[in-house]
Amino acid sequence: MSTNTDLASMFHTMATILEIKGESGFKVNANTKVARALEDLVEDVASIPDLTSIPGVGKSSATKIQNYLKTGQMIEFEALRNSIPSGLLDVMRVQGLGPKKVRQLWQEADVIDIATLRKAIDDGRLDTLPRMGKKTIENISEALAFVETSGNRTRIGIAMPLAESIIQSLQEQPGITNIAFAGSLRRGKETIGDIDILASTENPMALSDAFCTMNNVAIVQAKGETKCSVRLESGMQVDLRVVDKSKFGAALLYFTGSKEHNIILRERAIKQHKKLNEYELEPSNTSDTEEAIYADLGLPFLPPEIRENRGELLCDQIPNLITLQDIRSDLHCHTTASDGHMSIEELAMHAIARGYHTIAVTDHSQSQGQANGLKPKRLLQHIEAIHTANAAIDAITILAGSEVDILQDGTLDYEDELLAKLDIVVASPHAALSQSSSEATARLLKAIEHPLVHIIGHPTGRIINKRKGLEPDIPALIAAAAQHNTALEINANSYRLDLRDTHLKAAVDGGAMLSINTDSHRPVDFEQLRYGILTGRRGWLTPEKCVNCFTHDKLIAWLRRN
Ligand code: DGT
Ligand code: CA
Ligand code: CA
Ligand code: ZN
């Protein structure tokens, strides 16, 4: 379905560029309309014989779409993109800058990208522009700093604890009846644009005062009884919306999104001659909870993580998505033998405290010099030590494993004879992460097909906001993993979340087994499991498909499958 999304984003971009160029509202709207129509489309656009049958798509747009489907290119899109300085679209990423302001900055202050915007602010060029007050320039400067330093999206591992602590502190306020976070955070996305908090209270003033004076607030951008916006010192933007208690469900549903999910829900309501918006579902009296609204629309409760318009309204039964409680083992962890900070026994104690029946010790292999990877002789001693600890501790099974490097050409970092002595083998790529897609595919396929490999650890090696990682042919990997009964990992660490949600959904649909592991090096790392679970849920993962949810005996049988 990515064609629909790709095309929608192209039409949105064309609308934006036309607006930056000062073209007529009619032209801009026509493109926006097509973009929205493509976003709403349930079936693949390529499967529709007559594109003008899509509401909002006229003859000329249909031709553009057809050409794109045929050639993978859209001449009009390329031409438009080349008609303005390419950096102007980056300037659009600065919070608070829309196409009209960007046009003004471009035409009247020679701003063509992020760098020239900063220069224009610094040399005072903006001070004399009309409709550009001191406060506006300050806000732009603040927002720009965020784009310059951290990109504009925050890892969920940062945003989630932040939102939870904000909610915890606001919960104490007098008169609060409901408070929750919504938005991409509630949907468990790997990165968060801003934090959306929703509350009902009998004392709105007390709540907005408390919110705007939290000690990590850098600037208050808006303060009212129904909406407040602040930017935290970390650069994170947080919005608070206050709604009537009787409408809390409708508002929570709306602000949880995704936008795409809202659109298909609203259409369903319209078909039933009802009206759904951010305030309520009309005409029924069901707006206080999400459950009631879904039920009224003839739907089961849809977990926030799958509200992405990826088929959630179309399936007969929503699968029983994986939860934290389903996890019974962690199969990728490090000790002081390589670059971890726990002994084998400490690792075991943490796993016991979490109620696991099994923990795998998987230290790094020999070529990971900087991580103190184990040479074969040290690995043999380590296996001994792990087996001894396992015999001494009754409450848990400790598996002797390795996180063996998948070398550039797909061979593994130990001989098969040594790998065969291990209870579990997690094979991961660490180096050569910028090789070509076809090389990466061949490399990973070789590891997946290897009879001694159980799990492919963080398959692409990406680091969120920092490193793209490998870009293998994911469907090919999934097919091979399903065939060879090799599990693909969701590395729960919020820097990784690799496999990512969309790949994971394909893996689930493709019949591959998955494994959610924390890759713990320190005790606190175990806490990252929740992000792996959220990602799993976003990929529609059920416990049956996740080896970490197996009973002890089933897991051991799976490990010995070859
Ligand atoms: P983010 O913050 O970029 O990570 O993503 P979200 O999903 O949190 O988006 P945000 O913060 O812009 O808006 C929160 C929710 O509000 C969003 O998920 C759906 C809803 N929403 C926002 N704008 C629109 C809109 O134009 N149409 C509809 N139907 N819903 C919207
Ligand atoms: Ca948001
Ligand atoms: Ca927001
Ligand atoms: Zn690791």
XYZ file of C-alpha atoms in Angstrom, residues 84-304:
221
model
C 12.068 26.475 -5.822
C 15.309 26.184 -3.813
C 15.323 22.628 -2.453
C 16.152 23.771 1.091
C 12.849 25.644 1.401
C 11.008 22.414 2.136
C 13.363 21.879 5.089
C 12.417 25.319 6.376
C 8.820 24.044 6.456
C 9.943 21.627 9.183
C 10.410 24.492 11.605
C 7.409 24.482 13.939
C 5.142 27.449 13.298
C 6.318 28.130 9.756
C 3.681 27.483 7.112
C 3.950 27.992 3.350
C 2.931 31.662 3.556
C 5.618 32.572 6.091
C 8.192 30.524 4.193
C 7.258 32.436 1.032
C 7.753 35.735 2.844
C 11.115 34.644 4.229
C 12.220 33.545 0.781
C 10.962 36.569 -1.183
C 11.779 39.275 1.303
C 14.798 37.990 3.222
C 16.517 35.608 0.780
C 16.031 32.588 3.023
C 16.537 29.415 0.982
C 17.319 26.783 3.634
C 17.862 26.148 7.335
C 21.311 27.758 7.323
C 20.234 30.972 5.614
C 17.251 31.210 7.974
C 19.626 31.168 10.930
C 21.805 33.772 9.243
C 18.811 35.998 8.533
C 17.763 35.824 12.187
C 21.286 36.587 13.393
C 21.977 39.547 11.123
C 18.654 41.196 11.957
C 17.276 40.970 8.417
C 13.905 39.770 9.706
C 13.434 42.648 12.159
C 12.222 45.026 9.459
C 9.840 42.632 7.697
C 6.106 43.311 7.905
C 4.052 40.922 10.089
C 7.237 39.735 11.776
C 7.282 40.912 15.387
C 10.037 40.382 17.912
C 8.090 37.575 19.589
C 7.517 35.781 16.268
C 11.210 35.913 15.436
C 12.060 34.569 18.882
C 9.646 31.684 18.410
C 11.100 30.885 15.001
C 14.587 30.981 16.449
C 13.633 28.580 19.252
C 11.912 26.162 16.920
C 14.803 26.371 14.483
C 17.278 25.468 17.222
C 15.360 22.248 17.774
C 15.487 21.330 14.096
C 19.190 22.205 13.960
C 20.209 20.109 16.936
C 18.027 17.068 17.205
C 16.063 16.650 14.037
C 12.428 17.198 14.723
C 11.360 13.867 16.170
C 12.177 12.428 19.582
C 12.767 8.758 20.362
C 9.898 7.142 22.252
C 12.384 6.127 24.931
C 12.779 9.826 25.799
C 9.217 10.979 25.202
C 7.384 8.236 27.097
C 8.993 8.693 30.543
C 8.689 12.459 30.087
C 4.963 12.259 29.349
C 4.407 9.871 32.237
C 6.113 12.163 34.697
C 4.146 15.174 33.427
C 0.894 13.261 33.839
C 1.864 12.060 37.261
C 2.529 15.599 38.440
C -0.672 17.014 36.891
C -2.799 14.217 38.303
C -2.336 15.774 41.748
C -4.124 18.962 40.681
C -7.500 19.662 42.305
C -10.562 18.850 40.217
C -8.932 16.493 37.673
C -11.259 13.708 36.555
C -9.393 12.307 33.523
C -5.897 12.711 32.162
C -4.035 10.722 29.511
C -1.531 11.149 26.745
C -2.752 10.725 23.175
C -1.114 11.168 19.761
C 1.709 9.131 18.288
C 2.983 8.419 21.803
C -0.165 6.505 22.718
C 0.077 4.681 19.413
C 3.589 3.616 20.415
C 5.416 5.066 17.421
C 9.196 4.843 17.471
C 9.575 8.618 17.295
C 7.298 11.359 18.550
C 6.734 14.791 16.995
C 5.107 16.327 20.040
C 3.395 15.092 23.186
C -0.376 15.499 23.278
C -2.021 15.441 26.696
C -5.747 15.424 27.224
C -7.563 16.173 30.478
C -10.955 16.834 32.029
C -11.104 18.936 35.152
C -13.468 20.961 37.278
C -10.723 23.512 37.762
C -9.198 24.442 34.376
C -7.261 27.428 35.727
C -5.430 25.362 38.315
C -4.509 22.823 35.645
C -3.253 25.305 33.068
C -1.274 27.174 35.756
C 0.334 23.949 36.911
C 1.082 22.872 33.345
C 2.684 26.135 32.278
C 4.828 26.402 35.410
C 6.292 22.886 35.392
C 9.972 23.212 36.172
C 11.205 21.904 32.813
C 9.209 24.429 30.752
C 11.391 26.702 28.617
C 8.696 28.779 26.917
C 4.935 29.007 27.166
C 3.590 29.356 23.643
C -0.105 29.433 24.468
C -2.056 29.471 27.711
C -5.817 29.216 27.891
C -8.531 27.273 29.685
C -8.932 24.715 26.907
C -5.499 24.642 25.317
C -1.948 25.246 26.459
C 1.307 24.684 24.573
C 4.774 24.691 26.022
C 8.249 23.915 24.828
C 10.396 22.083 27.330
C 14.059 22.806 27.896
C 14.855 19.628 25.993
C 13.150 21.150 22.947
C 10.133 18.868 23.200
C 6.778 20.471 22.474
C 3.872 19.511 24.754
C 0.228 20.366 24.106
C -2.446 20.155 26.792
C -6.099 20.133 25.806
C -8.904 20.342 28.328
C -12.272 18.885 27.360
C -15.602 18.257 29.028
C -15.715 14.963 30.894
C -18.676 13.786 28.838
C -16.617 14.242 25.651
C -13.354 12.801 26.895
C -13.685 9.600 24.846
C -14.329 11.435 21.589
C -11.401 13.764 22.213
C -9.089 10.916 23.214
C -10.045 9.050 20.075
C -9.471 12.080 17.876
C -6.165 13.177 19.389
C -4.810 9.651 19.521
C -5.138 9.485 15.783
C -3.654 8.574 13.556
C -5.056 11.181 11.268
C -5.533 8.416 8.692
C -7.460 6.316 11.195
C -9.632 9.315 12.102
C -10.495 9.827 8.478
C -11.698 6.266 7.896
C -13.629 6.279 11.173
C -15.341 9.509 10.262
C -16.305 8.084 6.893
C -17.777 5.044 8.576
C -19.806 7.334 10.835
C -21.051 9.317 7.855
C -22.193 6.120 6.131
C -24.229 5.401 9.254
C -25.657 8.935 9.132
C -23.712 9.936 12.235
C -21.208 12.676 12.800
C -17.844 12.045 14.429
C -15.456 14.850 15.284
C -13.030 15.795 18.030
C -15.901 16.670 20.366
C -18.425 13.910 19.958
C -20.181 11.184 18.099
C -23.647 12.391 17.150
C -26.484 11.728 17.629
C -25.719 9.079 20.266
C -24.716 9.811 23.858
C -21.540 7.818 23.657
C -18.779 10.374 23.667
C -17.372 9.778 27.137
C -15.340 6.642 26.310
C -13.583 5.309 23.224
C -15.097 1.874 23.840
C -18.623 3.294 23.586
C -17.836 5.135 20.370
C -16.309 2.094 18.678
C -19.243 -0.033 19.828
C -21.727 2.488 18.474
C -19.963 2.348 15.114
C -20.236 -1.448 15.178
C -16.538 -1.988 15.832
C -14.560 -3.771 18.526
C -12.221 -1.625 20.626
C -9.187 -1.032 18.436
C -5.892 -0.850 20.312
C -4.186 2.534 19.725
